GROMACS .gro file of C-alpha atoms in nm:
model
  406
    1MET     CA    1   0.000   0.000   0.000
    2THR     CA    2   0.135   0.344  -0.088
    3PRO     CA    3   0.193   0.558   0.224
    4PRO     CA    4  -0.024   0.871   0.241
    5VAL     CA    5   0.147   1.197   0.159
    6ALA     CA    6   0.145   1.504   0.382
    7ARG     CA    7   0.154   1.865   0.264
    8GLY     CA    8   0.473   1.954   0.079
    9GLY     CA    9   0.502   1.604  -0.070
   10ARG     CA   10   0.651   1.446   0.243
   11VAL     CA   11   0.561   1.083   0.306
   12ARG     CA   12   0.352   1.024   0.614
   13ASN     CA   13   0.425   0.750   0.863
   14PRO     CA   14   0.328   0.431   0.675
   15SER     CA   15   0.107   0.287   0.949
   16PRO     CA   16  -0.007   0.388   1.294
   17PRO     CA   17   0.146   0.212   1.595
   18LEU     CA   18  -0.029  -0.099   1.723
   19HIS     CA   19  -0.228   0.074   1.997
   20MET     CA   20  -0.389   0.308   1.738
   21GLN     CA   21  -0.486   0.041   1.486
   22ARG     CA   22  -0.856  -0.041   1.441
   23ASP     CA   23  -1.064  -0.272   1.231
   24GLY     CA   24  -1.371  -0.052   1.196
   25PHE     CA   25  -1.507  -0.020   1.548
   26ASP     CA   26  -1.278  -0.285   1.695
   27PRO     CA   27  -0.919  -0.301   1.814
   28VAL     CA   28  -0.718  -0.503   1.562
   29PRO     CA   29  -0.685  -0.876   1.646
   30GLU     CA   30  -0.314  -0.834   1.722
   31LEU     CA   31  -0.396  -0.589   2.001
   32SER     CA   32  -0.656  -0.818   2.155
   33ALA     CA   33  -0.408  -1.107   2.133
   34LEU     CA   34  -0.144  -0.901   2.309
   35ARG     CA   35  -0.388  -0.834   2.594
   36ASP     CA   36  -0.492  -1.200   2.621
   37GLU     CA   37  -0.139  -1.342   2.600
   38GLU     CA   38   0.121  -1.096   2.733
   39GLY     CA   39  -0.074  -0.807   2.882
   40VAL     CA   40   0.225  -0.570   2.885
   41ALA     CA   41   0.470  -0.559   2.592
   42LYS     CA   42   0.712  -0.325   2.416
   43ILE     CA   43   0.589  -0.147   2.101
   44ARG     CA   44   0.732   0.116   1.869
   45THR     CA   45   0.578   0.462   1.903
   46VAL     CA   46   0.516   0.722   1.632
   47PHE     CA   47   0.837   0.892   1.745
   48GLY     CA   48   1.042   0.583   1.667
   49THR     CA   49   1.106   0.508   2.032
   50ASP     CA   50   1.001   0.210   2.243
   51ALA     CA   51   0.726   0.214   2.504
   52TRP     CA   52   0.551  -0.041   2.721
   53LEU     CA   53   0.193  -0.090   2.607
   54VAL     CA   54  -0.042  -0.185   2.892
   55THR     CA   55  -0.360  -0.358   2.772
   56ARG     CA   56  -0.542  -0.539   3.055
   57PHE     CA   57  -0.817  -0.363   3.246
   58GLU     CA   58  -0.671  -0.412   3.595
   59ASP     CA   59  -0.319  -0.316   3.485
   60VAL     CA   60  -0.446  -0.002   3.311
   61ARG     CA   61  -0.633   0.103   3.623
   62ALA     CA   62  -0.328   0.028   3.837
   63LEU     CA   63  -0.104   0.243   3.617
   64LEU     CA   64  -0.351   0.531   3.601
   65SER     CA   65  -0.392   0.521   3.979
   66ARG     CA   66  -0.022   0.585   4.053
   67PRO     CA   67   0.101   0.928   3.937
   68ASP     CA   68   0.386   0.887   4.186
   69LEU     CA   69   0.520   0.588   3.988
   70TYR     CA   70   0.413   0.691   3.637
   71SER     CA   71   0.452   1.061   3.558
   72ASN     CA   72   0.278   1.274   3.295
   73ALA     CA   73   0.502   1.573   3.357
   74LEU     CA   74   0.825   1.392   3.265
   75VAL     CA   75   0.708   1.319   2.908
   76PRO     CA   76   0.909   1.551   2.677
   77PRO     CA   77   0.707   1.811   2.484
   78LEU     CA   78   0.642   1.761   2.113
   79ARG     CA   79   0.940   1.895   1.916
   80PRO     CA   80   1.040   1.892   1.548
   81PRO     CA   81   1.308   1.635   1.455
   82GLY     CA   82   1.658   1.768   1.511
   83ALA     CA   83   1.538   2.055   1.728
   84PRO     CA   84   1.737   2.102   2.047
   85PRO     CA   85   1.560   2.000   2.365
   86PRO     CA   86   1.366   2.289   2.518
   87SER     CA   87   1.519   2.484   2.800
   88GLU     CA   88   1.366   2.443   3.142
   89LYS     CA   89   1.186   2.776   3.096
   90GLU     CA   90   1.055   2.681   2.749
   91ALA     CA   91   0.933   2.342   2.873
   92ALA     CA   92   0.754   2.508   3.164
   93GLU     CA   93   0.583   2.753   2.926
   94MET     CA   94   0.472   2.470   2.697
   95ARG     CA   95   0.330   2.271   2.988
   96ALA     CA   96   0.168   2.562   3.170
   97GLY     CA   97  -0.202   2.501   3.222
   98ASN     CA   98  -0.199   2.161   3.050
   99LEU     CA   99  -0.353   1.923   3.302
  100LEU     CA  100  -0.252   1.623   3.092
  101GLY     CA  101   0.113   1.724   3.120
  102ALA     CA  102   0.109   1.785   3.495
  103ASP     CA  103   0.154   1.581   3.812
  104PRO     CA  104   0.048   1.668   4.166
  105PRO     CA  105   0.068   1.916   4.327
  106HIS     CA  106   0.055   2.137   4.015
  107HIS     CA  107  -0.219   1.923   3.862
  108THR     CA  108  -0.417   1.926   4.186
  109ARG     CA  109  -0.411   2.307   4.200
  110LEU     CA  110  -0.539   2.348   3.842
  111ARG     CA  111  -0.799   2.073   3.869
  112ARG     CA  112  -0.943   2.225   4.187
  113MET     CA  113  -1.001   2.553   4.002
  114LEU     CA  114  -1.180   2.387   3.710
  115THR     CA  115  -1.384   2.113   3.874
  116PRO     CA  116  -1.673   2.340   3.986
  117GLU     CA  117  -1.750   2.420   3.620
  118PHE     CA  118  -1.796   2.051   3.532
  119THR     CA  119  -2.013   1.923   3.814
  120VAL     CA  120  -2.338   1.736   3.746
  121ARG     CA  121  -2.528   2.035   3.893
  122ARG     CA  122  -2.358   2.275   3.652
  123MET     CA  123  -2.437   2.039   3.362
  124ARG     CA  124  -2.806   2.041   3.456
  125ARG     CA  125  -2.806   2.420   3.426
  126LEU     CA  126  -2.648   2.393   3.082
  127GLU     CA  127  -2.887   2.124   2.961
  128PRO     CA  128  -3.160   2.350   2.813
  129ARG     CA  129  -2.905   2.541   2.606
  130VAL     CA  130  -2.739   2.219   2.483
  131GLN     CA  131  -3.080   2.080   2.388
  132GLN     CA  132  -3.151   2.400   2.193
  133ILE     CA  133  -2.819   2.371   2.007
  134ILE     CA  134  -2.898   2.009   1.919
  135ASP     CA  135  -3.250   2.095   1.801
  136ASP     CA  136  -3.125   2.389   1.594
  137HIS     CA  137  -2.883   2.166   1.405
  138LEU     CA  138  -3.146   1.900   1.351
  139ASP     CA  139  -3.378   2.170   1.218
  140ALA     CA  140  -3.109   2.275   0.972
  141MET     CA  141  -3.053   1.915   0.860
  142GLU     CA  142  -3.426   1.869   0.808
  143ARG     CA  143  -3.456   2.191   0.607
  144GLY     CA  144  -3.160   2.095   0.391
  145GLY     CA  145  -3.312   1.756   0.324
  146PRO     CA  146  -3.134   1.430   0.260
  147PRO     CA  147  -2.867   1.331   0.199
  148ALA     CA  148  -2.662   1.494   0.471
  149ASP     CA  149  -2.321   1.437   0.623
  150LEU     CA  150  -2.384   1.353   0.987
  151VAL     CA  151  -2.027   1.452   1.079
  152ALA     CA  152  -2.027   1.797   0.918
  153ASP     CA  153  -2.394   1.878   0.979
  154PHE     CA  154  -2.447   1.748   1.332
  155ALA     CA  155  -2.175   1.555   1.514
  156LEU     CA  156  -1.900   1.816   1.479
  157PRO     CA  157  -2.084   2.150   1.505
  158VAL     CA  158  -2.293   2.063   1.812
  159PRO     CA  159  -2.006   2.002   2.059
  160SER     CA  160  -1.801   2.277   1.893
  161LEU     CA  161  -2.070   2.534   1.967
  162VAL     CA  162  -2.123   2.398   2.320
  163ILE     CA  163  -1.754   2.421   2.413
  164CYS     CA  164  -1.722   2.765   2.250
  165GLU     CA  165  -2.009   2.898   2.460
  166LEU     CA  166  -1.878   2.729   2.774
  167LEU     CA  167  -1.530   2.875   2.731
  168GLY     CA  168  -1.633   3.207   2.579
  169VAL     CA  169  -1.451   3.143   2.249
  170PRO     CA  170  -1.601   3.301   1.932
  171TYR     CA  171  -1.782   3.028   1.737
  172ALA     CA  172  -1.699   3.215   1.417
  173ASP     CA  173  -1.337   3.104   1.469
  174ARG     CA  174  -1.426   2.733   1.472
  175ALA     CA  175  -1.283   2.654   1.127
  176GLY     CA  176  -0.939   2.767   1.240
  177PHE     CA  177  -0.930   2.575   1.566
  178GLN     CA  178  -1.082   2.264   1.407
  179ARG     CA  179  -0.805   2.271   1.146
  180THR     CA  180  -0.526   2.307   1.401
  181THR     CA  181  -0.685   2.043   1.625
  182HIS     CA  182  -0.691   1.793   1.341
  183GLN     CA  183  -0.324   1.863   1.268
  184ILE     CA  184  -0.225   1.822   1.633
  185LEU     CA  185  -0.404   1.488   1.661
  186ASP     CA  186  -0.293   1.347   1.324
  187VAL     CA  187   0.016   1.143   1.411
  188SER     CA  188   0.094   1.074   1.045
  189LEU     CA  189   0.194   1.437   0.992
  190PRO     CA  190   0.560   1.532   1.038
  191PRO     CA  191   0.633   1.641   1.398
  192ASP     CA  192   0.724   1.993   1.287
  193GLU     CA  193   0.375   2.041   1.139
  194ARG     CA  194   0.210   1.908   1.455
  195ALA     CA  195   0.430   2.127   1.674
  196ALA     CA  196   0.349   2.432   1.461
  197ALA     CA  197  -0.024   2.356   1.486
  198ALA     CA  198   0.002   2.326   1.865
  199ALA     CA  199   0.181   2.660   1.881
  200GLU     CA  200  -0.085   2.818   1.657
  201ALA     CA  201  -0.368   2.686   1.875
  202ARG     CA  202  -0.201   2.818   2.188
  203ALA     CA  203  -0.133   3.156   2.025
  204TYR     CA  204  -0.501   3.182   1.931
  205ILE     CA  205  -0.611   3.135   2.293
  206THR     CA  206  -0.337   3.367   2.415
  207GLY     CA  207  -0.475   3.637   2.187
  208LEU     CA  208  -0.815   3.616   2.360
  209ILE     CA  209  -0.678   3.659   2.712
  210PRO     CA  210  -0.634   4.042   2.725
  211GLY     CA  211  -1.002   4.087   2.639
  212VAL     CA  212  -1.107   3.834   2.903
  213ARG     CA  213  -0.892   4.002   3.169
  214SER     CA  214  -1.035   4.345   3.089
  215ASP     CA  215  -1.397   4.227   3.075
  216PRO     CA  216  -1.449   3.878   3.221
  217GLY     CA  217  -1.784   3.732   3.121
  218ASP     CA  218  -1.998   3.454   3.265
  219ASP     CA  219  -1.813   3.182   3.073
  220LEU     CA  220  -1.542   2.954   3.208
  221PHE     CA  221  -1.257   3.186   3.109
  222GLY     CA  222  -1.433   3.474   3.279
  223MET     CA  223  -1.483   3.268   3.593
  224LEU     CA  224  -1.115   3.176   3.605
  225VAL     CA  225  -1.011   3.540   3.572
  226ARG     CA  226  -1.260   3.667   3.830
  227GLU     CA  227  -1.191   3.400   4.090
  228HIS     CA  228  -0.829   3.302   4.021
  229GLY     CA  229  -0.690   3.579   3.801
  230ASP     CA  230  -0.418   3.674   4.048
  231ASP     CA  231  -0.301   3.311   4.072
  232LEU     CA  232  -0.311   3.222   3.701
  233GLY     CA  233  -0.066   3.366   3.452
  234ASP     CA  234  -0.145   3.411   3.085
  235ALA     CA  235   0.052   3.098   2.995
  236GLU     CA  236  -0.158   2.886   3.232
  237LEU     CA  237  -0.483   3.035   3.101
  238ALA     CA  238  -0.370   2.963   2.744
  239GLY     CA  239  -0.280   2.605   2.832
  240ILE     CA  240  -0.614   2.543   3.003
  241GLY     CA  241  -0.807   2.695   2.715
  242SER     CA  242  -0.616   2.507   2.446
  243LEU     CA  243  -0.670   2.172   2.616
  244LEU     CA  244  -1.040   2.224   2.684
  245LEU     CA  245  -1.110   2.360   2.336
  246ILE     CA  246  -0.943   2.063   2.165
  247ALA     CA  247  -1.082   1.796   2.396
  248GLY     CA  248  -1.424   1.955   2.426
  249HIS     CA  249  -1.525   1.924   2.062
  250GLU     CA  250  -1.305   1.652   1.916
  251THR     CA  251  -1.398   1.365   2.146
  252THR     CA  252  -1.773   1.424   2.172
  253ALA     CA  253  -1.803   1.487   1.798
  254ASN     CA  254  -1.650   1.150   1.718
  255MET     CA  255  -1.863   0.974   1.980
  256LEU     CA  256  -2.181   1.120   1.827
  257ALA     CA  257  -2.085   1.006   1.477
  258LEU     CA  258  -1.939   0.666   1.563
  259GLY     CA  259  -2.212   0.596   1.819
  260THR     CA  260  -2.482   0.662   1.561
  261LEU     CA  261  -2.305   0.439   1.309
  262ALA     CA  262  -2.274   0.164   1.570
  263LEU     CA  263  -2.648   0.179   1.637
  264LEU     CA  264  -2.733   0.177   1.266
  265ARG     CA  265  -2.517  -0.130   1.219
  266HIS     CA  266  -2.677  -0.299   1.521
  267PRO     CA  267  -3.048  -0.252   1.443
  268ASP     CA  268  -3.156  -0.461   1.742
  269GLN     CA  269  -2.979  -0.215   1.972
  270LEU     CA  270  -3.120   0.081   1.781
  271LYS     CA  271  -3.473  -0.057   1.814
  272LEU     CA  272  -3.422  -0.120   2.184
  273LEU     CA  273  -3.313   0.240   2.243
  274ARG     CA  274  -3.603   0.376   2.036
  275ASP     CA  275  -3.859   0.155   2.214
  276GLU     CA  276  -3.714   0.218   2.560
  277PRO     CA  277  -3.563   0.569   2.564
  278ASP     CA  278  -3.510   0.545   2.940
  279ARG     CA  279  -3.216   0.319   2.855
  280VAL     CA  280  -3.020   0.614   2.717
  281ASP     CA  281  -2.785   0.639   3.017
  282THR     CA  282  -2.680   0.275   2.998
  283ALA     CA  283  -2.664   0.302   2.618
  284VAL     CA  284  -2.421   0.592   2.643
  285GLU     CA  285  -2.197   0.404   2.887
  286GLU     CA  286  -2.195   0.094   2.669
  287LEU     CA  287  -2.114   0.294   2.357
  288LEU     CA  288  -1.833   0.472   2.543
  289ARG     CA  289  -1.692   0.135   2.651
  290TRP     CA  290  -1.740  -0.045   2.322
  291LEU     CA  291  -1.603   0.233   2.102
  292SER     CA  292  -1.329   0.372   2.332
  293ILE     CA  293  -1.249   0.643   2.082
  294VAL     CA  294  -0.938   0.770   2.267
  295HIS     CA  295  -0.671   0.513   2.193
  296SER     CA  296  -0.440   0.571   2.487
  297GLY     CA  297  -0.442   0.912   2.646
  298THR     CA  298  -0.114   1.070   2.753
  299ALA     CA  299   0.213   0.878   2.763
  300LYS     CA  300   0.380   0.836   3.102
  301ILE     CA  301   0.737   0.801   3.225
  302ALA     CA  302   0.826   0.563   3.507
  303THR     CA  303   0.978   0.754   3.798
  304THR     CA  304   1.135   0.445   3.956
  305GLU     CA  305   1.162   0.071   3.894
  306SER     CA  306   0.829  -0.107   3.937
  307ARG     CA  307   0.640  -0.423   3.847
  308LEU     CA  308   0.331  -0.407   3.627
  309GLY     CA  309   0.151  -0.696   3.462
  310GLY     CA  310   0.437  -0.931   3.545
  311ARG     CA  311   0.694  -0.704   3.379
  312THR     CA  312   0.976  -0.507   3.534
  313ILE     CA  313   0.946  -0.142   3.433
  314ALA     CA  314   1.271   0.050   3.463
  315ALA     CA  315   1.295   0.411   3.578
  316GLY     CA  316   1.275   0.634   3.270
  317ASP     CA  317   1.075   0.387   3.060
  318MET     CA  318   0.780   0.525   2.865
  319LEU     CA  319   0.438   0.363   2.905
  320LEU     CA  320   0.114   0.382   2.708
  321VAL     CA  321  -0.224   0.233   2.794
  322SER     CA  322  -0.465   0.082   2.543
  323LEU     CA  323  -0.810   0.198   2.647
  324PRO     CA  324  -0.993  -0.002   2.375
  325ALA     CA  325  -0.815  -0.326   2.474
  326ALA     CA  326  -0.884  -0.265   2.843
  327ASN     CA  327  -1.252  -0.192   2.779
  328ARG     CA  328  -1.284  -0.513   2.575
  329ASP     CA  329  -1.118  -0.718   2.853
  330PRO     CA  330  -1.337  -1.011   2.970
  331ALA     CA  331  -1.230  -0.914   3.322
  332LEU     CA  332  -1.448  -0.602   3.289
  333VAL     CA  333  -1.767  -0.742   3.128
  334SER     CA  334  -1.881  -1.072   2.983
  335HIS     CA  335  -1.886  -1.103   2.603
  336PRO     CA  336  -1.695  -0.773   2.577
  337ASP     CA  337  -1.684  -0.764   2.196
  338GLU     CA  338  -2.064  -0.750   2.178
  339LEU     CA  339  -2.249  -0.419   2.186
  340ASP     CA  340  -2.527  -0.454   2.443
  341ILE     CA  341  -2.693  -0.136   2.571
  342ARG     CA  342  -2.877  -0.335   2.838
  343ARG     CA  343  -2.558  -0.408   3.030
  344ASP     CA  344  -2.413  -0.203   3.315
  345ALA     CA  345  -2.083  -0.086   3.169
  346LEU     CA  346  -1.999   0.160   3.448
  347GLY     CA  347  -1.640   0.125   3.557
  348HIS     CA  348  -1.501   0.141   3.202
  349VAL     CA  349  -1.190   0.347   3.136
  350ALA     CA  350  -1.303   0.533   2.823
  351PHE     CA  351  -1.255   0.858   3.019
  352GLY     CA  352  -0.938   0.733   3.183
  353HIS     CA  353  -0.905   0.671   3.555
  354GLY     CA  354  -0.752   0.830   3.863
  355ILE     CA  355  -0.644   1.192   3.888
  356HIS     CA  356  -0.647   1.239   3.510
  357HIS     CA  357  -0.999   1.103   3.464
  358CYS     CA  358  -1.152   1.328   3.199
  359LEU     CA  359  -1.259   1.658   3.355
  360GLY     CA  360  -1.525   1.708   3.088
  361ALA     CA  361  -1.685   1.364   3.127
  362PRO     CA  362  -2.011   1.507   3.273
  363LEU     CA  363  -2.040   1.745   2.976
  364ALA     CA  364  -1.971   1.471   2.721
  365ARG     CA  365  -2.222   1.237   2.884
  366MET     CA  366  -2.487   1.507   2.883
  367GLU     CA  367  -2.433   1.590   2.515
  368LEU     CA  368  -2.453   1.222   2.420
  369ARG     CA  369  -2.754   1.156   2.644
  370LEU     CA  370  -2.941   1.439   2.470
  371GLY     CA  371  -2.797   1.399   2.122
  372PHE     CA  372  -2.868   1.034   2.039
  373PRO     CA  373  -3.240   1.034   2.134
  374ALA     CA  374  -3.302   1.371   1.967
  375LEU     CA  375  -3.147   1.248   1.642
  376LEU     CA  376  -3.344   0.922   1.646
  377ARG     CA  377  -3.673   1.099   1.731
  378ARG     CA  378  -3.631   1.354   1.454
  379PHE     CA  379  -3.535   1.100   1.190
  380PRO     CA  380  -3.701   0.766   1.273
  381GLU     CA  381  -3.602   0.632   0.930
  382LEU     CA  382  -3.237   0.741   0.959
  383ARG     CA  383  -3.013   0.525   0.743
  384LEU     CA  384  -2.677   0.530   0.572
  385ALA     CA  385  -2.675   0.693   0.227
  386GLY     CA  386  -2.323   0.584   0.140
  387GLU     CA  387  -2.016   0.435   0.298
  388PRO     CA  388  -1.882   0.621   0.604
  389VAL     CA  389  -1.509   0.693   0.604
  390PHE     CA  390  -1.309   0.603   0.914
  391ARG     CA  391  -1.016   0.825   1.002
  392SER     CA  392  -0.673   0.676   1.053
  393TYR     CA  393  -0.355   0.803   1.217
  394THR     CA  394  -0.541   1.022   1.469
  395VAL     CA  395  -0.519   1.027   1.848
  396VAL     CA  396  -0.901   1.015   1.860
  397HIS     CA  397  -1.073   0.744   1.655
  398GLY     CA  398  -1.367   0.859   1.445
  399LEU     CA  399  -1.517   0.931   1.105
  400THR     CA  400  -1.431   1.195   0.847
  401THR     CA  401  -1.770   1.164   0.672
  402MET     CA  402  -2.094   0.975   0.729
  403PRO     CA  403  -2.358   1.023   0.456
  404VAL     CA  404  -2.714   0.968   0.585
  405ALA     CA  405  -3.071   0.993   0.461
  406TRP     CA  406  -3.414   0.956   0.622
   0.00000   0.00000   0.00000
């Protein structure tokens, strides 16, 4: 197979690393076999270095529960090939505000500031506005008539508008941040392009900060400035905003699209959800488990020698977790490769585990809990109108297009 070509004619990485490989919805058989046979094994990363891949549910939870043994902050920042390592000051600037690149106590301090904005109570207050956003986009799809692209017309714009309003970011700028987000998450692109995209995304948020400081609104940025402005520098605000903007639309958008496709390809499950809409909460959890759209989350560096899954992990070793393999582990649920929205799938690690458990999980759950039923109610005859296109090489699994009719 001819490797895909990036901009400028450069050849992309010929294939994603094992932990990012999928067969449609499923982890590739080699990944499942690794979990069932070895559990923890060395793989080659996109950077050409080795890392331990942790695949079993209990081992993944154990790793994610021990930030003292497995550090996020020690992972080197993304740099172009041949670039000198960043100075201590540069590295600190690049990590500032990025919860995924922080360990306690720095992580604890930032998380404590943000958690009040993502409580279940706060999500309930947001629910009417999210429902309105969903309904507005369904109205537009209906007016436009079939066929439609579920990704472009519904799955992507709904969470993008929600996170823009939550953060206080102009929705008119969405095309720019969606472009840079895609470049950051596309591991097939050369590292210098990904690093440039990350710098561009951070610069965009940095450019919004003076206006927020001079006139803080009721959004999340405004809250941070009003309540913690003296404790948060511009670099930390930019890091927080960049992370939430990327994570807040990219993950939920791909869950909405892939989740709908999964239901369409499992008509018994689709009928069950239509006939018994009260099952939506368990349906969302099962779809989160079964799809596990985030392949691995953030890499970690071992701070000292340890034992994990029967392996000796040396200090300085890099580790990755496979969330899809862990969520398909028979130790978590019976018949894990089957999609069954009747099961209780709580306890899955689709949002991670431990101190880095996804901060926005309540928001994502709420958008999915409202989005799937609204789509199915509006278009009871929803069906595929062509072949959906899965995306490859990206940190978040998903679809680039999904043609539908009704």
